[in-house]
Amino acid sequence: RRVSMIEFWFKILLYVAPMYFANSFAMLLGGKTPLDFNKKFRDNQPIFGKGKTVRGTMLGTSIGFLVTIIIFVFLNEQVMQFSNYLLLGFLLSIGAILGDIIASFFKRRNKIASGTPVLFLDQLDFVYGGMVLGSIVYVPNFFDVLVISVLTLFVHRLSNYFAFKTKLKKVPW
């Protein structure tokens, strides 16, 4: 059966919502204790850096899963296109946070300072992390991955600019 554009975009939004909320709220609600507890890796660089915190990791993942539950409760029929939306949303939320943490780890290994932008890595790390972990339950097709990637580049830029203008972030990227 052929899906309409509305159905297509709705499916994309149902899929990305847990990742987007997890990533955004990790940044907004993070702070305090660094995830690496200020320890250094064997290259004498921070493991992740001060931007990755225990609170941000826990709250980001929790908010992503809470959004999944809300979507599941209120849009139950629409999420039936995914075999197990609750598990998928949980994995997408965790994967989004892990993707961002892994990107931070690689940035530190390459001596890239926290907050220094790396084109595409900073914008897409969380959705690729989410999609990889979420693929245990659901594997999006190539076109979906392409649309999610392009959409995320725009959403990431706009949301960071908004966060900068409202003083939620110190830099517009």
PDB file of C-alpha atoms in Angstrom:
ATOM      1  CA  ARG A   1       0.000   0.000   0.000  1.00  0.00           C
ATOM      2  CA  ARG A   2       1.215   3.446  -0.849  1.00  0.00           C
ATOM      3  CA  VAL A   3       1.484   5.870   2.074  1.00  0.00           C
ATOM      4  CA  SER A   4       0.465   9.514   1.832  1.00  0.00           C
ATOM      5  CA  MET A   5       2.922  12.317   2.550  1.00  0.00           C
ATOM      6  CA  ILE A   6       1.109  13.017   5.811  1.00  0.00           C
ATOM      7  CA  GLU A   7       1.463   9.391   6.906  1.00  0.00           C
ATOM      8  CA  PHE A   8       5.124   9.388   5.892  1.00  0.00           C
ATOM      9  CA  TRP A   9       5.980  12.540   7.864  1.00  0.00           C
ATOM     10  CA  PHE A  10       3.923  11.405  10.833  1.00  0.00           C
ATOM     11  CA  LYS A  11       5.866   8.125  10.931  1.00  0.00           C
ATOM     12  CA  ILE A  12       9.157  10.044  10.737  1.00  0.00           C
ATOM     13  CA  LEU A  13       8.081  12.318  13.616  1.00  0.00           C
ATOM     14  CA  LEU A  14       6.976   9.355  15.746  1.00  0.00           C
ATOM     15  CA  TYR A  15      10.368   7.785  15.124  1.00  0.00           C
ATOM     16  CA  VAL A  16      12.580  10.831  15.808  1.00  0.00           C
ATOM     17  CA  ALA A  17      10.635  12.253  18.780  1.00  0.00           C
ATOM     18  CA  PRO A  18      12.310  10.092  21.475  1.00  0.00           C
ATOM     19  CA  MET A  19      15.771  10.924  20.102  1.00  0.00           C
ATOM     20  CA  TYR A  20      15.124  14.637  19.684  1.00  0.00           C
ATOM     21  CA  PHE A  21      13.662  15.010  23.179  1.00  0.00           C
ATOM     22  CA  ALA A  22      16.390  12.892  24.802  1.00  0.00           C
ATOM     23  CA  ASN A  23      19.142  14.905  23.135  1.00  0.00           C
ATOM     24  CA  SER A  24      17.561  18.307  23.810  1.00  0.00           C
ATOM     25  CA  PHE A  25      16.743  17.683  27.439  1.00  0.00           C
ATOM     26  CA  ALA A  26      20.167  16.186  28.176  1.00  0.00           C
ATOM     27  CA  MET A  27      21.602  19.552  27.151  1.00  0.00           C
ATOM     28  CA  LEU A  28      18.926  21.656  28.862  1.00  0.00           C
ATOM     29  CA  LEU A  29      18.803  19.730  32.147  1.00  0.00           C
ATOM     30  CA  GLY A  30      22.408  18.596  32.337  1.00  0.00           C
ATOM     31  CA  GLY A  31      25.110  19.957  34.559  1.00  0.00           C
ATOM     32  CA  LYS A  32      26.877  19.161  37.804  1.00  0.00           C
ATOM     33  CA  THR A  33      28.786  15.860  37.888  1.00  0.00           C
ATOM     34  CA  PRO A  34      30.648  15.032  34.643  1.00  0.00           C
ATOM     35  CA  LEU A  35      29.939  11.539  33.318  1.00  0.00           C
ATOM     36  CA  ASP A  36      33.685  10.821  33.309  1.00  0.00           C
ATOM     37  CA  PHE A  37      34.043  12.214  36.875  1.00  0.00           C
ATOM     38  CA  ASN A  38      36.839  14.476  35.515  1.00  0.00           C
ATOM     39  CA  LYS A  39      39.035  11.443  34.832  1.00  0.00           C
ATOM     40  CA  LYS A  40      41.550  11.441  31.989  1.00  0.00           C
ATOM     41  CA  PHE A  41      41.962   8.805  29.297  1.00  0.00           C
ATOM     42  CA  ARG A  42      45.378   7.275  28.580  1.00  0.00           C
ATOM     43  CA  ASP A  43      46.072  10.180  26.176  1.00  0.00           C
ATOM     44  CA  ASN A  44      45.775  12.527  29.195  1.00  0.00           C
ATOM     45  CA  GLN A  45      42.656  14.150  27.680  1.00  0.00           C
ATOM     46  CA  PRO A  46      39.248  14.116  29.380  1.00  0.00           C
ATOM     47  CA  ILE A  47      37.311  10.929  28.581  1.00  0.00           C
ATOM     48  CA  PHE A  48      34.165  12.832  27.541  1.00  0.00           C
ATOM     49  CA  GLY A  49      34.504  16.352  28.903  1.00  0.00           C
ATOM     50  CA  LYS A  50      32.429  18.535  31.208  1.00  0.00           C
ATOM     51  CA  GLY A  51      29.500  18.759  28.765  1.00  0.00           C
ATOM     52  CA  LYS A  52      28.504  15.139  29.310  1.00  0.00           C
ATOM     53  CA  THR A  53      27.012  14.814  32.772  1.00  0.00           C
ATOM     54  CA  VAL A  54      25.383  12.130  34.880  1.00  0.00           C
ATOM     55  CA  ARG A  55      22.273  14.267  35.308  1.00  0.00           C
ATOM     56  CA  GLY A  56      22.032  15.104  31.589  1.00  0.00           C
ATOM     57  CA  THR A  57      22.444  11.439  30.665  1.00  0.00           C
ATOM     58  CA  MET A  58      19.806  10.233  33.128  1.00  0.00           C
ATOM     59  CA  LEU A  59      17.290  13.029  32.503  1.00  0.00           C
ATOM     60  CA  GLY A  60      17.748  13.040  28.729  1.00  0.00           C
ATOM     61  CA  THR A  61      17.124   9.307  28.531  1.00  0.00           C
ATOM     62  CA  SER A  62      14.177   9.575  30.928  1.00  0.00           C
ATOM     63  CA  ILE A  63      12.527  12.437  29.024  1.00  0.00           C
ATOM     64  CA  GLY A  64      12.992  10.586  25.730  1.00  0.00           C
ATOM     65  CA  PHE A  65      11.278   7.529  27.175  1.00  0.00           C
ATOM     66  CA  LEU A  66       8.552   9.641  28.831  1.00  0.00           C
ATOM     67  CA  VAL A  67       7.781  11.150  25.413  1.00  0.00           C
ATOM     68  CA  THR A  68       7.624   7.592  24.045  1.00  0.00           C
ATOM     69  CA  ILE A  69       5.084   6.610  26.707  1.00  0.00           C
ATOM     70  CA  ILE A  70       2.973   9.717  26.038  1.00  0.00           C
ATOM     71  CA  ILE A  71       2.994   9.020  22.290  1.00  0.00           C
ATOM     72  CA  PHE A  72       2.137   5.365  22.932  1.00  0.00           C
ATOM     73  CA  VAL A  73      -0.810   6.264  25.190  1.00  0.00           C
ATOM     74  CA  PHE A  74      -2.282   9.002  23.002  1.00  0.00           C
ATOM     75  CA  LEU A  75      -1.385   7.736  19.524  1.00  0.00           C
ATOM     76  CA  ASN A  76      -1.574   3.989  20.085  1.00  0.00           C
ATOM     77  CA  GLU A  77      -3.072   3.132  16.697  1.00  0.00           C
ATOM     78  CA  GLN A  78      -0.484   5.204  14.822  1.00  0.00           C
ATOM     79  CA  VAL A  79       2.466   3.577  16.601  1.00  0.00           C
ATOM     80  CA  MET A  80       1.271   0.085  15.711  1.00  0.00           C
ATOM     81  CA  GLN A  81       3.283   0.423  12.492  1.00  0.00           C
ATOM     82  CA  PHE A  82       6.302  -0.211  14.732  1.00  0.00           C
ATOM     83  CA  SER A  83       6.424  -3.728  16.188  1.00  0.00           C
ATOM     84  CA  ASN A  84       7.116  -2.598  19.779  1.00  0.00           C
ATOM     85  CA  TYR A  85       7.038   1.184  20.077  1.00  0.00           C
ATOM     86  CA  LEU A  86       7.752   1.280  23.809  1.00  0.00           C
ATOM     87  CA  LEU A  87      10.931  -0.757  23.441  1.00  0.00           C
ATOM     88  CA  LEU A  88      11.849   1.141  20.268  1.00  0.00           C
ATOM     89  CA  GLY A  89      11.449   4.518  21.976  1.00  0.00           C
ATOM     90  CA  PHE A  90      13.480   3.354  24.957  1.00  0.00           C
ATOM     91  CA  LEU A  91      16.297   2.171  22.675  1.00  0.00           C
ATOM     92  CA  LEU A  92      16.139   5.333  20.545  1.00  0.00           C
ATOM     93  CA  SER A  93      16.418   7.479  23.698  1.00  0.00           C
ATOM     94  CA  ILE A  94      19.376   5.564  25.094  1.00  0.00           C
ATOM     95  CA  GLY A  95      21.001   5.365  21.660  1.00  0.00           C
ATOM     96  CA  ALA A  96      20.666   9.122  21.146  1.00  0.00           C
ATOM     97  CA  ILE A  97      22.473   9.824  24.404  1.00  0.00           C
ATOM     98  CA  LEU A  98      25.100   7.147  23.701  1.00  0.00           C
ATOM     99  CA  GLY A  99      25.687   8.503  20.182  1.00  0.00           C
ATOM    100  CA  ASP A 100      26.374  11.948  21.605  1.00  0.00           C
ATOM    101  CA  ILE A 101      28.673  10.518  24.297  1.00  0.00           C
ATOM    102  CA  ILE A 102      30.604   8.411  21.770  1.00  0.00           C
ATOM    103  CA  ALA A 103      31.066  11.443  19.497  1.00  0.00           C
ATOM    104  CA  SER A 104      32.387  13.393  22.482  1.00  0.00           C
ATOM    105  CA  PHE A 105      34.815  10.558  23.255  1.00  0.00           C
ATOM    106  CA  PHE A 106      36.192  10.674  19.692  1.00  0.00           C
ATOM    107  CA  LYS A 107      36.412  14.459  19.731  1.00  0.00           C
ATOM    108  CA  ARG A 108      38.518  14.303  22.911  1.00  0.00           C
ATOM    109  CA  ARG A 109      40.777  11.643  21.346  1.00  0.00           C
ATOM    110  CA  ASN A 110      41.409  14.052  18.490  1.00  0.00           C
ATOM    111  CA  LYS A 111      42.086  16.906  20.946  1.00  0.00           C
ATOM    112  CA  ILE A 112      38.994  18.841  19.831  1.00  0.00           C
ATOM    113  CA  ALA A 113      37.924  21.035  22.720  1.00  0.00           C
ATOM    114  CA  SER A 114      34.437  20.727  24.233  1.00  0.00           C
ATOM    115  CA  GLY A 115      32.035  23.030  22.446  1.00  0.00           C
ATOM    116  CA  THR A 116      34.099  23.146  19.255  1.00  0.00           C
ATOM    117  CA  PRO A 117      31.788  22.263  16.367  1.00  0.00           C
ATOM    118  CA  VAL A 118      32.559  19.379  14.013  1.00  0.00           C
ATOM    119  CA  LEU A 119      30.412  19.493  10.889  1.00  0.00           C
ATOM    120  CA  PHE A 120      27.878  16.648  10.677  1.00  0.00           C
ATOM    121  CA  LEU A 121      29.251  14.816  13.730  1.00  0.00           C
ATOM    122  CA  ASP A 122      27.692  17.237  16.203  1.00  0.00           C
ATOM    123  CA  GLN A 123      24.416  17.387  14.314  1.00  0.00           C
ATOM    124  CA  LEU A 124      23.917  13.699  13.561  1.00  0.00           C
ATOM    125  CA  ASP A 125      25.694  11.764  16.318  1.00  0.00           C
ATOM    126  CA  PHE A 126      22.558  11.373  18.423  1.00  0.00           C
ATOM    127  CA  VAL A 127      20.234  10.242  15.595  1.00  0.00           C
ATOM    128  CA  TYR A 128      22.730   7.721  14.279  1.00  0.00           C
ATOM    129  CA  GLY A 129      23.337   6.430  17.805  1.00  0.00           C
ATOM    130  CA  GLY A 130      19.582   6.137  18.263  1.00  0.00           C
ATOM    131  CA  MET A 131      19.034   4.446  14.920  1.00  0.00           C
ATOM    132  CA  VAL A 132      21.827   1.939  15.535  1.00  0.00           C
ATOM    133  CA  LEU A 133      20.506   0.908  18.955  1.00  0.00           C
ATOM    134  CA  GLY A 134      16.887   1.151  17.805  1.00  0.00           C
ATOM    135  CA  SER A 135      17.638  -1.208  14.902  1.00  0.00           C
ATOM    136  CA  ILE A 136      17.276  -4.052  17.405  1.00  0.00           C
ATOM    137  CA  VAL A 137      13.517  -3.430  17.049  1.00  0.00           C
ATOM    138  CA  TYR A 138      13.051  -1.474  13.812  1.00  0.00           C
ATOM    139  CA  VAL A 139      15.370  -0.783  10.874  1.00  0.00           C
ATOM    140  CA  PRO A 140      14.436   2.312   8.884  1.00  0.00           C
ATOM    141  CA  ASN A 141      14.939   2.105   5.132  1.00  0.00           C
ATOM    142  CA  PHE A 142      17.587   4.103   3.289  1.00  0.00           C
ATOM    143  CA  PHE A 143      15.179   6.862   2.253  1.00  0.00           C
ATOM    144  CA  ASP A 144      13.955   7.274   5.848  1.00  0.00           C
ATOM    145  CA  VAL A 145      17.552   7.556   7.092  1.00  0.00           C
ATOM    146  CA  LEU A 146      18.269  10.158   4.414  1.00  0.00           C
ATOM    147  CA  VAL A 147      15.168  12.195   5.306  1.00  0.00           C
ATOM    148  CA  ILE A 148      15.920  11.951   9.041  1.00  0.00           C
ATOM    149  CA  SER A 149      19.509  13.084   8.414  1.00  0.00           C
ATOM    150  CA  VAL A 150      18.524  16.125   6.353  1.00  0.00           C
ATOM    151  CA  LEU A 151      15.653  16.996   8.700  1.00  0.00           C
ATOM    152  CA  THR A 152      17.970  16.741  11.695  1.00  0.00           C
ATOM    153  CA  LEU A 153      20.547  19.062  10.127  1.00  0.00           C
ATOM    154  CA  PHE A 154      17.886  21.767   9.813  1.00  0.00           C
ATOM    155  CA  VAL A 155      16.200  21.114  13.163  1.00  0.00           C
ATOM    156  CA  HIS A 156      19.555  21.020  14.961  1.00  0.00           C
ATOM    157  CA  ARG A 157      20.625  24.347  13.463  1.00  0.00           C
ATOM    158  CA  LEU A 158      17.312  26.058  14.242  1.00  0.00           C
ATOM    159  CA  SER A 159      17.016  24.675  17.766  1.00  0.00           C
ATOM    160  CA  ASN A 160      20.591  25.608  18.663  1.00  0.00           C
ATOM    161  CA  TYR A 161      20.108  29.112  17.301  1.00  0.00           C
ATOM    162  CA  PHE A 162      16.901  29.435  19.351  1.00  0.00           C
ATOM    163  CA  ALA A 163      18.661  28.097  22.472  1.00  0.00           C
ATOM    164  CA  PHE A 164      21.481  30.613  21.923  1.00  0.00           C
ATOM    165  CA  LYS A 165      19.081  33.536  21.448  1.00  0.00           C
ATOM    166  CA  THR A 166      17.155  32.586  24.608  1.00  0.00           C
ATOM    167  CA  LYS A 167      20.445  32.231  26.525  1.00  0.00           C
ATOM    168  CA  LEU A 168      20.049  28.477  27.047  1.00  0.00           C
ATOM    169  CA  LYS A 169      23.346  27.956  25.195  1.00  0.00           C
ATOM    170  CA  LYS A 170      26.520  30.035  25.065  1.00  0.00           C
ATOM    171  CA  VAL A 171      27.180  29.325  21.397  1.00  0.00           C
ATOM    172  CA  PRO A 172      24.766  29.180  18.400  1.00  0.00           C
ATOM    173  CA  TRP A 173      25.886  25.690  17.280  1.00  0.00           C
TER     174      TRP A 173
END
